[in-house]
GROMACS .gro file of C-alpha atoms in nm:
model
   68
    1MET     CA    1   9.468   9.540   9.209
    2THR     CA    2   9.691   9.238   9.234
    3ILE     CA    3   9.682   9.070   9.571
    4ASN     CA    4   9.935   8.846   9.737
    5THR     CA    5   9.729   8.530   9.772
    6THR     CA    6  10.002   8.352   9.969
    7LYS     CA    7   9.993   8.625  10.234
    8ILE     CA    8   9.615   8.602  10.256
    9GLU     CA    9   9.628   8.223  10.296
   10LEU     CA   10   9.899   8.261  10.564
   11MET     CA   11   9.694   8.519  10.751
   12LEU     CA   12   9.392   8.289  10.744
   13ALA     CA   13   9.605   8.005  10.881
   14GLU     CA   14   9.758   8.226  11.153
   15ARG     CA   15   9.412   8.334  11.264
   16GLY     CA   16   9.261   7.985  11.238
   17MET     CA   17   9.006   8.142  11.004
   18THR     CA   18   8.826   7.980  10.712
   19ARG     CA   19   8.736   8.151  10.388
   20THR     CA   20   8.374   8.137  10.501
   21GLU     CA   21   8.460   8.323  10.821
   22LEU     CA   22   8.662   8.578  10.623
   23ALA     CA   23   8.365   8.627  10.393
   24ALA     CA   24   8.141   8.697  10.692
   25HIS     CA   25   8.389   8.954  10.829
   26CYS     CA   26   8.427   9.123  10.489
   27GLY     CA   27   8.070   9.124  10.366
   28ILE     CA   28   8.179   8.932  10.055
   29SER     CA   29   8.039   8.592   9.958
   30ARG     CA   30   8.255   8.286  10.018
   31GLN     CA   31   8.239   8.211   9.646
   32ASN     CA   32   8.379   8.555   9.565
   33ILE     CA   33   8.656   8.510   9.823
   34SER     CA   34   8.755   8.185   9.650
   35ILE     CA   35   8.746   8.348   9.306
   36ILE     CA   36   8.955   8.644   9.424
   37ILE     CA   37   9.215   8.417   9.581
   38ARG     CA   38   9.227   8.192   9.274
   39ARG     CA   39   9.246   8.487   9.031
   40GLY     CA   40   9.480   8.698   9.245
   41THR     CA   41   9.310   9.025   9.159
   42ALA     CA   42   9.025   9.236   9.292
   43GLU     CA   43   8.883   9.583   9.267
   44PRO     CA   44   9.036   9.834   9.511
   45LYS     CA   45   8.713   9.854   9.712
   46THR     CA   46   8.711   9.475   9.750
   47VAL     CA   47   9.078   9.469   9.852
   48GLY     CA   48   8.987   9.722  10.120
   49LYS     CA   49   8.711   9.493  10.248
   50LEU     CA   50   8.950   9.195  10.253
   51ALA     CA   51   9.208   9.393  10.449
   52LEU     CA   52   8.942   9.511  10.694
   53GLY     CA   53   8.820   9.155  10.743
   54LEU     CA   54   9.174   9.039  10.815
   55GLY     CA   55   9.247   9.339  11.037
   56VAL     CA   56   9.548   9.456  10.835
   57PRO     CA   57   9.637   9.755  10.616
   58VAL     CA   58   9.574   9.711  10.242
   59ALA     CA   59   9.950   9.734  10.182
   60ASN     CA   60   9.990   9.402  10.368
   61ILE     CA   61   9.788   9.205  10.113
   62ILE     CA   62   9.876   9.360   9.778
   63LYS     CA   63  10.166   9.258   9.561
   64GLU     CA   64  10.427   9.531   9.554
   65GLY     CA   65  10.561   9.657   9.224
   66VAL     CA   66  10.266   9.523   9.024
   67THR     CA   67  10.038   9.769   8.851
   68GLN     CA   68   9.716   9.714   8.663
   0.00000   0.00000   0.00000
């Protein structure tokens, strides 16, 4: 799935959260968080974990109209 990395970065800033803290909330390593944000894609299961860690629905962090 293609994720909206700008939205994720904005959500982190709004929450005063670091990538390390997001990783702890998601159960994903900080290195993988950085790779996902840099690449802009992730497996659906991982996108679900990111959304859960941010406390938002998956629809809030994926790019609309992009299919893979």
